[in-house]
Amino acid sequence: GELYVDLPLPVDAPASEHCGTCVKCIQICPTQAIVAPNELDARRCISYLTIELRGSIPLEFREAIGNRIYGCDDCQLICPWNKFARKSAEGDFIARHGLDATSLIELFAWSEEDFHKYTEGSAIRRIGYECWLRNVAIALGNAPHSGDVVAALRAHEGHPAQLVREHVQWALAQQMRKAASARSRHQAAVIL
């Protein structure tokens, strides 16, 4: 978009190049969203996919999302320049309501009312409840197989939103594939 104003605005200084030959961010990106030095394909970025995208997350990126349910900072965490950053003392940056210690199964069990209650004042709220469930479903699909995970997913199979149902079905298929793989390994071990 563009913004037209009749005020003189200062011109930003061009960003200086500090990366040199470092390509750590390119190498660590789970979805290869950083396609070249200083070049990001936002459509592949987990932060875009889990925060900005309102529709279905493309199949090709779901496994790479792993257990991330709201954004990804791998490129920021690996960047040598960010070793100089300090943890903010600002209260808005502290995880609320124990969100950093809550299991995926518990997060998936939240009602829409719970979602609004626990994300009040947080940027997480802006993705909305359906995208929240979409993201948690993907993370559960990527989790190790367990009966509890499957039960949590089955509880949302009939969700009224097609977006949620689609991602729940994908996650259940992932869980069933992992269960079948574990059975095959077990049978092979018994035969040996």
Short mmCIF file of C-alpha atoms in Angstrom, two decimals:
data_model
loop_
_atom_site.label_atom_id
_atom_site.label_comp_id
_atom_site.label_asym_id
_atom_site.label_seq_id
_atom_site.Cartn_x
_atom_site.Cartn_y
_atom_site.Cartn_z
CA GLY A 1 0.00 0.00 0.00
CA GLU A 2 0.87 3.62 -0.20
CA LEU A 3 0.37 6.55 2.10
CA TYR A 4 0.19 10.09 0.73
CA VAL A 5 1.04 12.94 3.07
CA ASP A 6 1.92 16.56 2.53
CA LEU A 7 4.58 16.58 5.24
CA PRO A 8 8.29 16.42 4.54
CA LEU A 9 9.56 13.09 5.85
CA PRO A 10 13.16 12.17 6.55
CA VAL A 11 14.67 9.64 4.20
CA ASP A 12 15.80 6.42 5.89
CA ALA A 13 19.45 5.59 5.56
CA PRO A 14 20.01 2.42 3.55
CA ALA A 15 20.62 -0.62 5.71
CA SER A 16 24.24 -1.59 5.85
CA GLU A 17 25.40 -5.06 4.92
CA HIS A 18 26.82 -6.99 7.88
CA CYS A 19 26.30 -10.59 6.78
CA GLY A 20 29.49 -11.07 4.81
CA THR A 21 29.68 -14.73 3.79
CA CYS A 22 27.40 -15.92 6.60
CA VAL A 23 24.46 -18.00 5.40
CA LYS A 24 23.34 -19.49 8.73
CA CYS A 25 19.82 -18.12 8.38
CA ILE A 26 19.48 -19.60 4.90
CA GLN A 27 20.66 -23.00 6.12
CA ILE A 28 18.45 -23.15 9.21
CA CYS A 29 15.16 -22.00 7.69
CA PRO A 30 12.79 -25.01 7.93
CA THR A 31 10.86 -24.08 4.78
CA GLN A 32 13.72 -22.54 2.78
CA ALA A 33 11.90 -19.20 2.85
CA ILE A 34 15.21 -17.34 2.70
CA VAL A 35 15.93 -18.10 -0.93
CA ALA A 36 19.17 -16.09 -1.27
CA PRO A 37 21.14 -13.58 0.80
CA ASN A 38 18.78 -10.71 1.70
CA GLU A 39 15.89 -12.34 -0.18
CA LEU A 40 12.85 -13.79 1.58
CA ASP A 41 9.92 -15.56 -0.06
CA ALA A 42 7.36 -14.65 2.59
CA ARG A 43 4.87 -17.18 1.19
CA ARG A 44 7.16 -19.93 2.51
CA CYS A 45 7.91 -18.31 5.89
CA ILE A 46 6.45 -20.06 8.94
CA SER A 47 5.69 -16.70 10.54
CA TYR A 48 3.60 -15.76 7.51
CA LEU A 49 1.98 -19.19 7.29
CA THR A 50 0.98 -19.36 10.98
CA ILE A 51 0.17 -15.69 11.59
CA GLU A 52 -0.79 -13.87 8.40
CA LEU A 53 -2.27 -16.62 6.20
CA ARG A 54 -5.99 -16.98 6.85
CA GLY A 55 -6.58 -20.04 4.72
CA SER A 56 -5.21 -23.52 4.43
CA ILE A 57 -1.49 -24.01 5.02
CA PRO A 58 -0.03 -25.72 1.93
CA LEU A 59 0.75 -29.41 2.43
CA GLU A 60 4.39 -28.95 1.43
CA PHE A 61 5.07 -26.81 4.53
CA ARG A 62 3.08 -28.61 7.25
CA GLU A 63 5.75 -31.07 8.36
CA ALA A 64 8.42 -28.35 8.34
CA ILE A 65 6.29 -26.26 10.70
CA GLY A 66 7.01 -28.86 13.39
CA ASN A 67 5.59 -27.85 16.75
CA ARG A 68 5.45 -24.11 16.01
CA ILE A 69 1.97 -22.68 16.47
CA TYR A 70 2.66 -18.95 16.21
CA GLY A 71 5.58 -17.81 14.12
CA CYS A 72 9.19 -18.90 13.86
CA ASP A 73 12.37 -17.13 14.90
CA ASP A 74 14.98 -19.68 13.83
CA CYS A 75 16.67 -17.18 11.49
CA GLN A 76 16.80 -14.59 14.27
CA LEU A 77 18.07 -17.05 16.85
CA ILE A 78 20.92 -18.28 14.63
CA CYS A 79 22.04 -14.83 13.44
CA PRO A 80 25.46 -14.00 14.94
CA TRP A 81 24.50 -10.32 15.10
CA ASN A 82 21.65 -11.10 17.46
CA LYS A 83 24.01 -12.42 20.13
CA PHE A 84 24.24 -8.78 21.19
CA ALA A 85 20.50 -8.55 21.80
CA ARG A 86 19.28 -8.51 25.37
CA LYS A 87 16.10 -10.00 26.74
CA SER A 88 13.51 -7.28 27.10
CA ALA A 89 12.32 -6.29 30.54
CA GLU A 90 9.08 -5.13 28.92
CA GLY A 91 6.17 -7.06 30.44
CA ASP A 92 4.43 -7.41 27.07
CA PHE A 93 7.18 -9.80 25.95
CA ILE A 94 6.70 -12.24 28.82
CA ALA A 95 4.57 -15.34 28.15
CA ARG A 96 1.21 -15.06 29.85
CA HIS A 97 -1.02 -17.58 31.58
CA GLY A 98 1.71 -20.23 31.44
CA LEU A 99 1.40 -20.47 27.64
CA ASP A 100 5.03 -21.49 27.38
CA ALA A 101 4.42 -24.48 29.66
CA THR A 102 1.02 -25.63 28.39
CA SER A 103 0.84 -28.83 26.34
CA LEU A 104 -0.41 -28.85 22.77
CA ILE A 105 -3.27 -31.09 23.85
CA GLU A 106 -4.35 -28.54 26.46
CA LEU A 107 -4.10 -25.69 23.94
CA PHE A 108 -6.18 -27.68 21.45
CA ALA A 109 -8.87 -28.24 24.08
CA TRP A 110 -9.44 -24.51 24.53
CA SER A 111 -12.90 -23.27 23.73
CA GLU A 112 -13.20 -20.02 21.80
CA GLU A 113 -13.92 -18.34 25.14
CA ASP A 114 -10.69 -19.80 26.59
CA PHE A 115 -8.76 -18.60 23.54
CA HIS A 116 -10.01 -15.05 24.05
CA LYS A 117 -9.42 -15.20 27.80
CA TYR A 118 -5.85 -16.50 27.63
CA THR A 119 -4.75 -14.37 24.68
CA GLU A 120 -6.20 -11.10 25.94
CA GLY A 121 -3.72 -8.31 25.26
CA SER A 122 -1.49 -10.64 23.24
CA ALA A 123 -0.67 -10.45 19.54
CA ILE A 124 -1.65 -14.12 19.34
CA ARG A 125 -5.30 -13.15 19.51
CA ARG A 126 -5.23 -11.50 16.08
CA ILE A 127 -4.94 -14.85 14.26
CA GLY A 128 -8.38 -15.81 15.54
CA TYR A 129 -9.64 -19.03 17.05
CA GLU A 130 -9.94 -21.05 13.82
CA CYS A 131 -6.37 -20.31 12.71
CA TRP A 132 -5.24 -21.09 16.26
CA LEU A 133 -6.85 -24.54 16.01
CA ARG A 134 -5.43 -24.98 12.49
CA ASN A 135 -1.91 -24.29 13.78
CA VAL A 136 -2.23 -26.50 16.86
CA ALA A 137 -3.63 -29.32 14.69
CA ILE A 138 -0.52 -29.17 12.51
CA ALA A 139 1.72 -29.26 15.58
CA LEU A 140 -0.20 -32.27 16.92
CA GLY A 141 0.14 -34.00 13.57
CA ASN A 142 3.89 -33.47 13.81
CA ALA A 143 4.05 -34.69 17.42
CA PRO A 144 5.17 -38.23 18.26
CA HIS A 145 2.31 -40.71 17.98
CA SER A 146 0.19 -41.11 21.09
CA GLY A 147 -3.34 -42.13 21.90
CA ASP A 148 -3.89 -38.84 23.73
CA VAL A 149 -2.91 -36.84 20.64
CA VAL A 150 -5.23 -38.92 18.45
CA ALA A 151 -8.09 -38.49 20.94
CA ALA A 152 -7.56 -34.72 21.02
CA LEU A 153 -7.64 -34.57 17.23
CA ARG A 154 -10.72 -36.81 17.00
CA ALA A 155 -12.54 -34.43 19.37
CA HIS A 156 -12.28 -31.76 16.65
CA GLU A 157 -13.12 -33.92 13.60
CA GLY A 158 -16.61 -32.44 13.47
CA HIS A 159 -15.57 -28.82 14.01
CA PRO A 160 -17.92 -26.46 12.15
CA ALA A 161 -15.05 -24.75 10.28
CA GLN A 162 -13.79 -26.54 7.16
CA LEU A 163 -10.35 -24.98 7.75
CA VAL A 164 -10.06 -26.72 11.12
CA ARG A 165 -11.49 -30.04 9.86
CA GLU A 166 -9.03 -30.12 6.94
CA HIS A 167 -6.01 -29.67 9.19
CA VAL A 168 -7.35 -32.12 11.79
CA GLN A 169 -7.74 -34.77 9.05
CA TRP A 170 -4.16 -34.14 7.91
CA ALA A 171 -2.91 -34.41 11.50
CA LEU A 172 -4.82 -37.65 12.08
CA ALA A 173 -3.34 -39.11 8.89
CA GLN A 174 0.13 -38.15 10.15
CA GLN A 175 -0.55 -39.81 13.49
CA MET A 176 -1.87 -42.99 11.81
CA ARG A 177 1.19 -43.10 9.53
CA LYS A 178 3.47 -42.87 12.58
CA ALA A 179 1.52 -45.62 14.36
CA ALA A 180 1.77 -47.90 11.31
CA SER A 181 5.49 -47.20 11.01
CA ALA A 182 6.02 -48.04 14.69
CA ARG A 183 4.06 -51.31 14.27
CA SER A 184 6.17 -52.24 11.23
CA ARG A 185 9.40 -51.59 13.12
CA HIS A 186 8.13 -53.63 16.07
CA GLN A 187 7.13 -56.55 13.81
CA ALA A 188 10.51 -56.43 12.06
CA ALA A 189 12.27 -56.52 15.43
CA VAL A 190 10.18 -59.52 16.54
CA ILE A 191 11.05 -61.40 13.33
CA LEU A 192 14.77 -60.80 13.84
#
